[in-house]
Coordinates of C-alpha atoms and ligand atoms in Angstrom, one line a residue:
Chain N
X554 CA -41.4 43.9 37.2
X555 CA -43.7 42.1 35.3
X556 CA -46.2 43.4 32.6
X557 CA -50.0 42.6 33.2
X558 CA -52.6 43.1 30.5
X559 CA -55.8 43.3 31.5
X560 CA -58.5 43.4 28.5
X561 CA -62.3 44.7 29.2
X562 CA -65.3 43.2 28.1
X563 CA -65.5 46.1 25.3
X564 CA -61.7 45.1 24.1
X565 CA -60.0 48.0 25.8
X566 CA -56.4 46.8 27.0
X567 CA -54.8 48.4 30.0
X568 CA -51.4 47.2 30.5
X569 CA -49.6 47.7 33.6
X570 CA -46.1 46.9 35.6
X571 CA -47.3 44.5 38.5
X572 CA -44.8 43.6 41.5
X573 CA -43.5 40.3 41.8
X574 CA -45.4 38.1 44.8
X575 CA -48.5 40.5 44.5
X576 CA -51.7 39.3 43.2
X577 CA -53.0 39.9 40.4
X578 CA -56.2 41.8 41.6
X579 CA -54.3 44.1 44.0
X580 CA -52.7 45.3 40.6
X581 CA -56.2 46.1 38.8
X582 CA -57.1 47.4 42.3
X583 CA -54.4 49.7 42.3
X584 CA -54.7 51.0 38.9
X585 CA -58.4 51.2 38.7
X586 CA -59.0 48.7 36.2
X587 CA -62.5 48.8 35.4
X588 CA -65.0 45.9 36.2
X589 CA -62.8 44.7 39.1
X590 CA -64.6 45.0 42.3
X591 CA -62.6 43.0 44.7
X592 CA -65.2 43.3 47.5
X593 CA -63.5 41.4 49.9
X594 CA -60.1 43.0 49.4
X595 CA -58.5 39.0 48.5
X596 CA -59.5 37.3 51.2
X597 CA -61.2 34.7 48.4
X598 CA -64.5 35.5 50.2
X599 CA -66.5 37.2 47.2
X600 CA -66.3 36.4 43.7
X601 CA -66.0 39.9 42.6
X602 CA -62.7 40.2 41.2
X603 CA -63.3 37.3 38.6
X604 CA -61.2 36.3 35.1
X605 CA -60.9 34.7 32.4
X606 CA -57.1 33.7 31.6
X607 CA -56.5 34.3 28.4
X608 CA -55.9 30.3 26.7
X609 CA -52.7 30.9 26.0
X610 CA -52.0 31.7 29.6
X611 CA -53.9 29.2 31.4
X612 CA -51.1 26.6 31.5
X613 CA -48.9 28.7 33.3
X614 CA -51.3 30.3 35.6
X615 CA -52.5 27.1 37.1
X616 CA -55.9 25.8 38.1
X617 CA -57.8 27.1 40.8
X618 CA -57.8 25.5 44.4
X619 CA -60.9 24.2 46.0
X620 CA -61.5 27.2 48.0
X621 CA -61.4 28.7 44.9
X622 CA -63.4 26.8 43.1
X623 CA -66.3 26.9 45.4
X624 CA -66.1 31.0 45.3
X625 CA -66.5 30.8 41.8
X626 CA -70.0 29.2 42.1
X627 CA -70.9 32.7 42.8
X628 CA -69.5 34.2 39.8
X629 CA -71.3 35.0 36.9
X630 CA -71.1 33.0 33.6
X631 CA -67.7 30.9 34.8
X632 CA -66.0 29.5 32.5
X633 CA -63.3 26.9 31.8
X634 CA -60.6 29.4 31.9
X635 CA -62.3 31.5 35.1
X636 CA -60.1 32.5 38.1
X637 CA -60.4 34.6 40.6
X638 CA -57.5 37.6 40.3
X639 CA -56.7 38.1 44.2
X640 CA -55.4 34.4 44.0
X641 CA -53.2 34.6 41.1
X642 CA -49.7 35.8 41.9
X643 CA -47.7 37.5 39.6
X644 CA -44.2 36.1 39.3
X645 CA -41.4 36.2 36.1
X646 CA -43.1 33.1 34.8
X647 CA -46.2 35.5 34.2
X648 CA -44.4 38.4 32.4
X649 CA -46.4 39.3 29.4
X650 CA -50.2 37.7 31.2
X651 CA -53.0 39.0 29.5
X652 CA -56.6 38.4 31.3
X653 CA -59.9 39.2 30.1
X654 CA -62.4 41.0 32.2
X655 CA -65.8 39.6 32.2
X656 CA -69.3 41.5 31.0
X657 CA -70.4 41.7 35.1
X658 CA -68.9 40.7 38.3
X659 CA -71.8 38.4 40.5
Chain S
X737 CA -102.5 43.5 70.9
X738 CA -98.9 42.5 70.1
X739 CA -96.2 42.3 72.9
X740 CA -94.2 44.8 73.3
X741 CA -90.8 43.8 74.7
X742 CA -89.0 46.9 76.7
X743 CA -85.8 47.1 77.6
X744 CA -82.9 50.0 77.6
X745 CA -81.4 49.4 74.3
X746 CA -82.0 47.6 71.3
X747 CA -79.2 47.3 68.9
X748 CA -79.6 46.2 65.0
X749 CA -76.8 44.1 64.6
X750 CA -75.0 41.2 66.1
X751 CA -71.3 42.0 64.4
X752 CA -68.4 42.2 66.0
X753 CA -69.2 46.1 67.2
X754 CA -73.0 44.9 68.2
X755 CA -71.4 42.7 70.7
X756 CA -68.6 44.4 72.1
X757 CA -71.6 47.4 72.5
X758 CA -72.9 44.7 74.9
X759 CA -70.3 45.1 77.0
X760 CA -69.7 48.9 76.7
X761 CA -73.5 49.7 77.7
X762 CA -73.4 46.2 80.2
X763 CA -71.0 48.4 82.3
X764 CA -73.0 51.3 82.9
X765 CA -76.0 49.1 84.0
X766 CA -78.1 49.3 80.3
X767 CA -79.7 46.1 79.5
X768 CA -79.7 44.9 75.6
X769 CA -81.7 43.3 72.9
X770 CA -80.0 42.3 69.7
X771 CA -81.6 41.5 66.5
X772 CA -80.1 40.2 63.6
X773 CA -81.2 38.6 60.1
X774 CA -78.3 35.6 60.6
X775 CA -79.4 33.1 62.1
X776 CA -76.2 33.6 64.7
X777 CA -74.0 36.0 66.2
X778 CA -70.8 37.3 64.7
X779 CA -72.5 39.4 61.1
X780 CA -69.3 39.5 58.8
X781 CA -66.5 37.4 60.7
X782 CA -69.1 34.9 61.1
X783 CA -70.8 34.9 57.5
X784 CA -68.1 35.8 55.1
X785 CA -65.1 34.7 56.8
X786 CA -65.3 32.3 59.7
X787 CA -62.4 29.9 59.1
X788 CA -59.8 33.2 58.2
X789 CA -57.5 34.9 60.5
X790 CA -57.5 38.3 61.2
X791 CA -54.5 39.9 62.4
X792 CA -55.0 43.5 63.7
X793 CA -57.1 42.7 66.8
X794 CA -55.1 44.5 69.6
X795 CA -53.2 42.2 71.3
X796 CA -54.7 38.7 69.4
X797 CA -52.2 38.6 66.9
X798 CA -53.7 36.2 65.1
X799 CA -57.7 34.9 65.7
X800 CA -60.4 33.7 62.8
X801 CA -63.8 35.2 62.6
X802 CA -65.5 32.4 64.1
X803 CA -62.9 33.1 67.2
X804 CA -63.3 36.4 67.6
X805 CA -66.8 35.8 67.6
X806 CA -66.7 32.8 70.6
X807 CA -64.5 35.3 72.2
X808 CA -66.9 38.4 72.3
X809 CA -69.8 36.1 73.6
X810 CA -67.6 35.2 76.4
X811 CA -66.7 38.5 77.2
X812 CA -70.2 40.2 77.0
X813 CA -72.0 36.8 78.7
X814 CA -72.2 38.3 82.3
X815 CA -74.8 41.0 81.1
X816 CA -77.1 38.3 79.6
X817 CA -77.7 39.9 76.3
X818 CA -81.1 38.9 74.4
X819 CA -80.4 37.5 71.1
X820 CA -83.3 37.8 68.5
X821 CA -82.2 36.0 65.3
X822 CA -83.4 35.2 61.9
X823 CA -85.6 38.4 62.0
X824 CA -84.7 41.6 60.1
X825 CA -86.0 45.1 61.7
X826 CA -87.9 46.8 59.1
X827 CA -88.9 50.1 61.2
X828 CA -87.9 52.1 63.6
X829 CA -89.9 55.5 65.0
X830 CA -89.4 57.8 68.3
X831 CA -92.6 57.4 71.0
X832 CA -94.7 60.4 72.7
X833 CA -92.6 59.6 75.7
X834 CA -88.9 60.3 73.9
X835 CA -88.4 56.3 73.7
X836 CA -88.0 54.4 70.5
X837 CA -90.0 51.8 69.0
X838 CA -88.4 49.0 66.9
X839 CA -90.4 46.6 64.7
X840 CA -89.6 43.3 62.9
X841 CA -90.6 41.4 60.4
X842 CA -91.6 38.9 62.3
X843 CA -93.8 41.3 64.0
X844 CA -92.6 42.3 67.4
X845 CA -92.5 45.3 68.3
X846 CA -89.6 46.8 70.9
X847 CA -89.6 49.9 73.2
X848 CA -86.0 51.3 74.0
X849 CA -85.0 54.5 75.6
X850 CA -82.0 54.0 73.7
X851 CA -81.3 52.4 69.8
X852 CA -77.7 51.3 68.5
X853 CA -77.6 50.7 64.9
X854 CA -74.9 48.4 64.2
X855 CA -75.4 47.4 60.6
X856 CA -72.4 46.7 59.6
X857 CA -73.2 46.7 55.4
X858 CA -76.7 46.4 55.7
X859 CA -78.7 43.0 56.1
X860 CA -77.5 40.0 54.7
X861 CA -79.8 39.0 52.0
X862 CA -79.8 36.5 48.9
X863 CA -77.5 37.2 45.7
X864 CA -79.8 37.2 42.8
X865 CA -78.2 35.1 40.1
X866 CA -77.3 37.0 36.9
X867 CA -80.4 35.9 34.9
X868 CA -82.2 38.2 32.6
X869 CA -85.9 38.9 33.3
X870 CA -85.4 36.8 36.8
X871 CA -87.1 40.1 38.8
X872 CA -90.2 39.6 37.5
X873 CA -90.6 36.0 38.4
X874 CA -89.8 36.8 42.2
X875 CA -92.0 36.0 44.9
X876 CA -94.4 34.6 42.4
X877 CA -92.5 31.4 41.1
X878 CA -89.2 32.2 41.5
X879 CA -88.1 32.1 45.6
X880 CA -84.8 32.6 47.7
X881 CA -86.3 30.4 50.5
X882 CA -88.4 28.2 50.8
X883 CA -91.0 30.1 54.0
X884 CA -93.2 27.7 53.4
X885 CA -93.2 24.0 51.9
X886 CA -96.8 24.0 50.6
X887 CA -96.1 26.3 47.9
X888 CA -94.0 23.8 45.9
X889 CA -96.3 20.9 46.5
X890 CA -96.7 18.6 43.2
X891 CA -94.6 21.6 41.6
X892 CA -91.9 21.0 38.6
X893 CA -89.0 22.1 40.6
X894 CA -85.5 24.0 39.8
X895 CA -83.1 24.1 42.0
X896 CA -79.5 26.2 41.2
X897 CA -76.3 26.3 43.6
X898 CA -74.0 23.8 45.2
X899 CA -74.1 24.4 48.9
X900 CA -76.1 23.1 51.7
X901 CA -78.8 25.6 51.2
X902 CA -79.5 23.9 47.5
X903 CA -78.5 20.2 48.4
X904 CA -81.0 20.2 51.7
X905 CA -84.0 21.7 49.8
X906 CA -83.5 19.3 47.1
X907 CA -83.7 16.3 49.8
X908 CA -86.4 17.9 51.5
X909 CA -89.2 18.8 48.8
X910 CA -88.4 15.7 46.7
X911 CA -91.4 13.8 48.4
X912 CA -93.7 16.3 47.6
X913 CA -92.7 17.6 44.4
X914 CA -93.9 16.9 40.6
X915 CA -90.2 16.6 39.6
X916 CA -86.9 17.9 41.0
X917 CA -84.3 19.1 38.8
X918 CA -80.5 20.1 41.1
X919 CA -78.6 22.7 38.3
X920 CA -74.8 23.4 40.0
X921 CA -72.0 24.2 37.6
X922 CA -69.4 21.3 38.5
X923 CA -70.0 18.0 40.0
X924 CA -68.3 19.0 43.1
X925 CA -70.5 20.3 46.1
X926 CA -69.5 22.7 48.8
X927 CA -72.1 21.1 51.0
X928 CA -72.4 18.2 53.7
X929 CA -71.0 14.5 52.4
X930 CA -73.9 12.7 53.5
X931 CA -76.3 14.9 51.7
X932 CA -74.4 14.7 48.5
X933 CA -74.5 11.3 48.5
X934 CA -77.9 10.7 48.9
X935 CA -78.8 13.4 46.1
X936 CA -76.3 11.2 44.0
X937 CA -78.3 8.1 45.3
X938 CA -81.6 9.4 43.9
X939 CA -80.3 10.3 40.8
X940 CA -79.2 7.1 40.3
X941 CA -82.7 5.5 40.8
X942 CA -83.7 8.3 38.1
X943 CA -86.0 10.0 41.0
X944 CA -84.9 13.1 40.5
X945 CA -81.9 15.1 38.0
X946 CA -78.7 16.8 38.3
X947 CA -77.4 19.1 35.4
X948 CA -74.6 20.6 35.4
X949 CA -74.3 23.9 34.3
X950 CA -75.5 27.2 34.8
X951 CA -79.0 28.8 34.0
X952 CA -79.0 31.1 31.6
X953 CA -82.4 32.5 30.4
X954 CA -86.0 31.7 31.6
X955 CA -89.0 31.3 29.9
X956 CA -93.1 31.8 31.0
X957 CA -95.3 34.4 32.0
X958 CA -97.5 36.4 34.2
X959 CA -95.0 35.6 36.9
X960 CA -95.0 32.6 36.5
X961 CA -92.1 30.4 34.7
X962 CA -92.6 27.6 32.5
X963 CA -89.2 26.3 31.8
X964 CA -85.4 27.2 32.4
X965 CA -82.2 27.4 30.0
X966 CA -79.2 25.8 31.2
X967 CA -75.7 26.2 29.7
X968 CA -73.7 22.7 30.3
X969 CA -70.3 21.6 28.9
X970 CA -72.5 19.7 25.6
X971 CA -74.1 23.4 25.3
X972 CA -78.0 24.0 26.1
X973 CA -80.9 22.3 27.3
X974 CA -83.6 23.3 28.4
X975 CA -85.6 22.2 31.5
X976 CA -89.1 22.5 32.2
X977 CA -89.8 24.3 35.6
X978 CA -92.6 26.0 37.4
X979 CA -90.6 26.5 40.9
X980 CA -87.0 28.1 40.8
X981 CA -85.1 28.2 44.0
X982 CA -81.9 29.8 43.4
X983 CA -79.1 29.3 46.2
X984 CA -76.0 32.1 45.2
X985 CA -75.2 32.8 48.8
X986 CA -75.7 36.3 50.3
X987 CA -74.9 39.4 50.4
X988 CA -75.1 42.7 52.2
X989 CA -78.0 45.4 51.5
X990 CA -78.4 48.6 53.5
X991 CA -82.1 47.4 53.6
X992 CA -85.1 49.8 55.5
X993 CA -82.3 51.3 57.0
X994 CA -82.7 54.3 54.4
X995 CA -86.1 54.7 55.2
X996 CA -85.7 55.7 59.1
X997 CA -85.5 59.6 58.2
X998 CA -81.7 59.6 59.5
X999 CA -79.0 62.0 57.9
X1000 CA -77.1 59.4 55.5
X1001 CA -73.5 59.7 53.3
X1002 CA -73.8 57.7 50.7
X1003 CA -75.8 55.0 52.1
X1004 CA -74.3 55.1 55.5
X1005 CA -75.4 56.6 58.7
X1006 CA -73.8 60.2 59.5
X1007 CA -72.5 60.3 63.3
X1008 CA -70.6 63.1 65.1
X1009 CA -67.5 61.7 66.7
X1010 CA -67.6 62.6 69.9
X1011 CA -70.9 60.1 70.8
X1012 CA -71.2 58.5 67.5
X1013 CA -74.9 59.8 67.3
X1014 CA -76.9 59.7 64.5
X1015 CA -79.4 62.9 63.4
X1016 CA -81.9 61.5 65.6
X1017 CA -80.6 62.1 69.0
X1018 CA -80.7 58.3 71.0
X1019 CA -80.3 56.8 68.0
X1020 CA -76.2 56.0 67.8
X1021 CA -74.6 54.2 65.1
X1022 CA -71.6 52.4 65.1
X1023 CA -69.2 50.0 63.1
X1024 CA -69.2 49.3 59.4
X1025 CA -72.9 51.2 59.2
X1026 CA -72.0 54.9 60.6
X1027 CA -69.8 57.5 58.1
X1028 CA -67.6 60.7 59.5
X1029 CA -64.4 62.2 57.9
X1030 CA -61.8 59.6 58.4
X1031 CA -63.8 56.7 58.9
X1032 CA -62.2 53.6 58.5
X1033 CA -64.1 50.2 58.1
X1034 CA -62.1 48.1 60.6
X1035 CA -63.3 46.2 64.0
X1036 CA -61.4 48.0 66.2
X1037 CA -62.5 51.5 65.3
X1038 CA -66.1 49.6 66.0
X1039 CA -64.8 49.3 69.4
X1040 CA -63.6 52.1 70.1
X1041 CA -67.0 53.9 68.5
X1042 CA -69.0 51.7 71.3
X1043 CA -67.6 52.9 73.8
X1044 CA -67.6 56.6 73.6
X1045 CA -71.3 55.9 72.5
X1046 CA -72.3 54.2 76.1
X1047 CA -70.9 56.8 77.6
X1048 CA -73.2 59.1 76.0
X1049 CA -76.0 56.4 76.2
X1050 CA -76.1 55.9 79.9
X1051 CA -76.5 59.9 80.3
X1052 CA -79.7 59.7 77.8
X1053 CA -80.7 56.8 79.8
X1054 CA -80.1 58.3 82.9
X1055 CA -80.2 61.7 83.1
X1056 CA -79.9 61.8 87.0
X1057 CA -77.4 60.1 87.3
X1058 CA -73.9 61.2 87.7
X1059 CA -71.8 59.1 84.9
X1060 CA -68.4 58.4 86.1
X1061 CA -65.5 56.8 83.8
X1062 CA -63.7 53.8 85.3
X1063 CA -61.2 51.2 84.5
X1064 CA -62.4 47.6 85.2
X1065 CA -58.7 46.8 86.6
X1066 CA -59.7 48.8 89.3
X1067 CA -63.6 49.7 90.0
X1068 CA -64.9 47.1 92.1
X1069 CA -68.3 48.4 91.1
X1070 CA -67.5 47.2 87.5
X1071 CA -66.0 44.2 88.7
X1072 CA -68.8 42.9 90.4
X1073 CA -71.0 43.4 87.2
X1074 CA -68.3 41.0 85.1
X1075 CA -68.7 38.9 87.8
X1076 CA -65.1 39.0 89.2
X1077 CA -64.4 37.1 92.5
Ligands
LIG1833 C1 -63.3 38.9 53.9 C2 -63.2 40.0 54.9 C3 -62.0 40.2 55.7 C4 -62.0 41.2 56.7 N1 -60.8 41.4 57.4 C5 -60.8 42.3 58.4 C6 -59.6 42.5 59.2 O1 -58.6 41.8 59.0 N2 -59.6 43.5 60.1 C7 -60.7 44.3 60.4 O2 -60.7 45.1 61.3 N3 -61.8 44.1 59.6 C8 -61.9 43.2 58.6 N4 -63.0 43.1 57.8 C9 -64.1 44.0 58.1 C10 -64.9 43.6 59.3 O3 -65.4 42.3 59.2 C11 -66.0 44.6 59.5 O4 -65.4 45.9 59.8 C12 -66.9 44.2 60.7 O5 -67.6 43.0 60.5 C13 -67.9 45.3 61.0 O6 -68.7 44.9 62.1 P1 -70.2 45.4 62.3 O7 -70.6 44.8 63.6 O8 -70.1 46.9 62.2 O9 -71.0 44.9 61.1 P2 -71.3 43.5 60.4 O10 -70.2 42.5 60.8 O11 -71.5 43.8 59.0 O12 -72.6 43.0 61.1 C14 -73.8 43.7 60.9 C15 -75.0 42.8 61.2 O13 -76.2 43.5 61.1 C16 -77.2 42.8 60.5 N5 -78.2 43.7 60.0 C17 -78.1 44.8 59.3 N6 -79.2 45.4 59.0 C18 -80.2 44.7 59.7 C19 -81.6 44.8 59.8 N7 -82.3 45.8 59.3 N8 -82.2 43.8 60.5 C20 -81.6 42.8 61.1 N9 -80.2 42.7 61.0 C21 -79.5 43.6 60.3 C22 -76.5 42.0 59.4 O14 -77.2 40.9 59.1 C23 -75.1 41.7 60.1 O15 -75.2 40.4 60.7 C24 -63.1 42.1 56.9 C25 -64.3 41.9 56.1 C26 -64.3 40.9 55.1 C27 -65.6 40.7 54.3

């Protein structure tokens, strides 16, 4: 298991145990993490389920594919550290991953 | 006098579960009309996800929305559906005579003994970027598409997105335009090669200008804008604009739909599950659109949904006659109606 920590726009943390090889929005999803839409249910065909990685986790998160990269045109107020959660897995390498939720999905 | 167009059944929405209704209804002799606000079949699978495979299609263990699209026109091409596209239907009311009249926004007008609302989420419409205050500049100076070029003659003009949508416009109103400024929030394009390049091309030649960035506040009045805010990576500038065309793809609205007096669940269409008919009887709703206890939002309950509601259809249609259920293995009634040899 690998702990998740996903902080709202108002600076509430909700920590969670997420499953190695699922994604990181089928976690908030399952958990009811507020301001997590996920309207496409990860199909990276919405931009509803964006994130900002927090810096000290971008590294090991990665950067976003090009598919990726065009959904988050659609986002609102992207930023360097933005990612879309249904295509971040969670794996060891990510125990401890804190994300921040933005003000609004798109 | 307008034309009216009749025909047995009209059904609002060319999804998945509009077009496999074509063949449902096509079997019991009930000619259709489609209508939908795409500009091509498929509503979802074709909009949302064409290049992504689905994998719980009975017996296609793996086909993409595009395919399962292609594959449903094939299937429902021997009963020469109508297709109306690019049109959205904004009413729908019941006639003296027990028929239905549907009407467009491109102003036809439709007479059906039967209606099949297949709406899937509602009509696919334009996103409205996240920009505060952007409501009241709509329809006035600040447009989703461009109906007609005229109103941005000699005009200072914004454009925001990186798609075709925003790339083509920016080609196309260049010649008449005051000035064109192209706002997308990387330097990479989601849109055609060729027209990239040429928008790069002009840019170079200082004929028109590409920020990037994201637009963040806007100023003016009266409706009408005077200039934009745009957030780049050396922080803000600010852009003078009396034209914004904003290009954030689309999404789905349930649309007029609400307005058509029928008994809804939370925006969606209550149906009995026996015929999948709405309040109104006639009026049957299937797919994505319709709500009963247990509903689930996946393409083959939409099947399933259109064809218990022919069934019930064809008896509406016609009440004389005697409706029998057959297999098309077998019935070489149905057979000769797909056209088998
Ligand atoms: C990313 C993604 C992945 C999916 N994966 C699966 C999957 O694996 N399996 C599965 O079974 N389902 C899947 N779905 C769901 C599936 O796509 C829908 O269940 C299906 O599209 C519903 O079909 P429909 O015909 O009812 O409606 P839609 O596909 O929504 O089509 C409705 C059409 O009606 C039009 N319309 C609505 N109102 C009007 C109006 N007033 N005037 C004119 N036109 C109108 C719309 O423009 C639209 O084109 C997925 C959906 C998404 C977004």
């Amino acid at each position: 298991m690998t702990t998740i920590t996903f902080v709202a726009f108002d600076g509430t943390r909700h920590e969670l145990e997420a499953e190695n090889g699922s994604t990181v929005m089928e976690n908030a999803i399952r958990n009811s993490v507020p301001g997590i839409e996920a309207e496409c249910g990860g199909a990276c065909a919405c931009a509803t389920c964006h994130v900002y990685v927090d810096d000290a986790w971008k590294a090991a998160v990665g950067e976003p594919e090009a598919m990726e990269e065009d959904m988050l045109d659609f986002a609102y107020d992207v930023r360097p550290n933005s990612r879309l959660s249904c295509q971040i897995r969670v794996s060891d390498k990510l125990d401890g991953l804190v994300v921040h939720v933005p003000e609004r999905q798109a | 006098m307008r034309n009216v167009i009749e025909t047995d059944v009209v059904i609002v929405g060319a999804g998945p579960v509009g077009l496999f209704a074509v063949f449902e209804l096509g079997l019991y002799d009930l000619r259709c009309h489609l209508i939908d606000i795409l500009d091509r079949p498929g509503g979802q699978c074709a909009e949302l996800y064409p290049e992504k495979p689905i994998y719980d299609i009975p017996a296609w263990p793996e086909i993409s929305g595009a395919g399962l699209t292609e594959r449903l026109m094939e299937q429902i091409a021997p009963f020469h559906p109508e297709f109306h596209f690019n049109r959205m239907v904004t009413a729908l009311k019941k006639l003296d005579d027990g028929r239905f009249e549907v009407e467009t926004d491109e102003n036809e007008i439709f007479h059906a003994k039967i209606v099949v609302i297949a709406a899937g989420g509602g009509s696919f419409q334009p996103k409205r970027p996240p920009i505060p205050g952007i409501e009241a500049f709509e329809d006035k100076s600040v447009f989703y598409s461009v109906r007609r070029m005229e109103e941005f003659r000699d005009h200072d003009i914004l454009i925001v997105g990186g798609g075709d949508s925003a790339l083509d416009w920016t080609l196309n109103l260049k010649p008449i335009a005051k000035s064109v400024t192209l706002v997308h929030r990387r330097p990479e394009f989601r849109a055609a090669p060729d027209s990239v390049n040429k928008m790069f091309a002009l840019q170079e030649r200082g004929e028109l200008a590409f920020e990037i960035g994201q637009v963040t506040g806007l100023t003016g009045e009266d409706g009408q804008i005077r200039s934009a805010t745009i957030k780049g990576p050396d922080g803000d500038v600010e852009v003078n604009a009396t034209r914004l065309l904003p290009f954030f793809g689309l999404t789905m609205k349930l649309g007029p739909i609400a307005d058509w007096g029928l008994n809804l669940h939370e925006n969606l269409i209550k149906v009995d599950t026996e015929k999948f008919e709405t309040s109104e009887p006639g009026i049957f709703a299937i797919g994505d659109i319709n709500w009963y206890p247990g509903k689930l939002k996946l393409i083959l309950s939409g099947f399933h949904e259109a064809a218990l509601m022919a069934h019930a259809a064809k008896k509406i249609a016609h009440p004389e006659a005697k409706v029998v259920f057959q297999y098309t293995t077998s019935s070489t009634s149905l057979q000769k109606k797909l056209g088998v040899k």
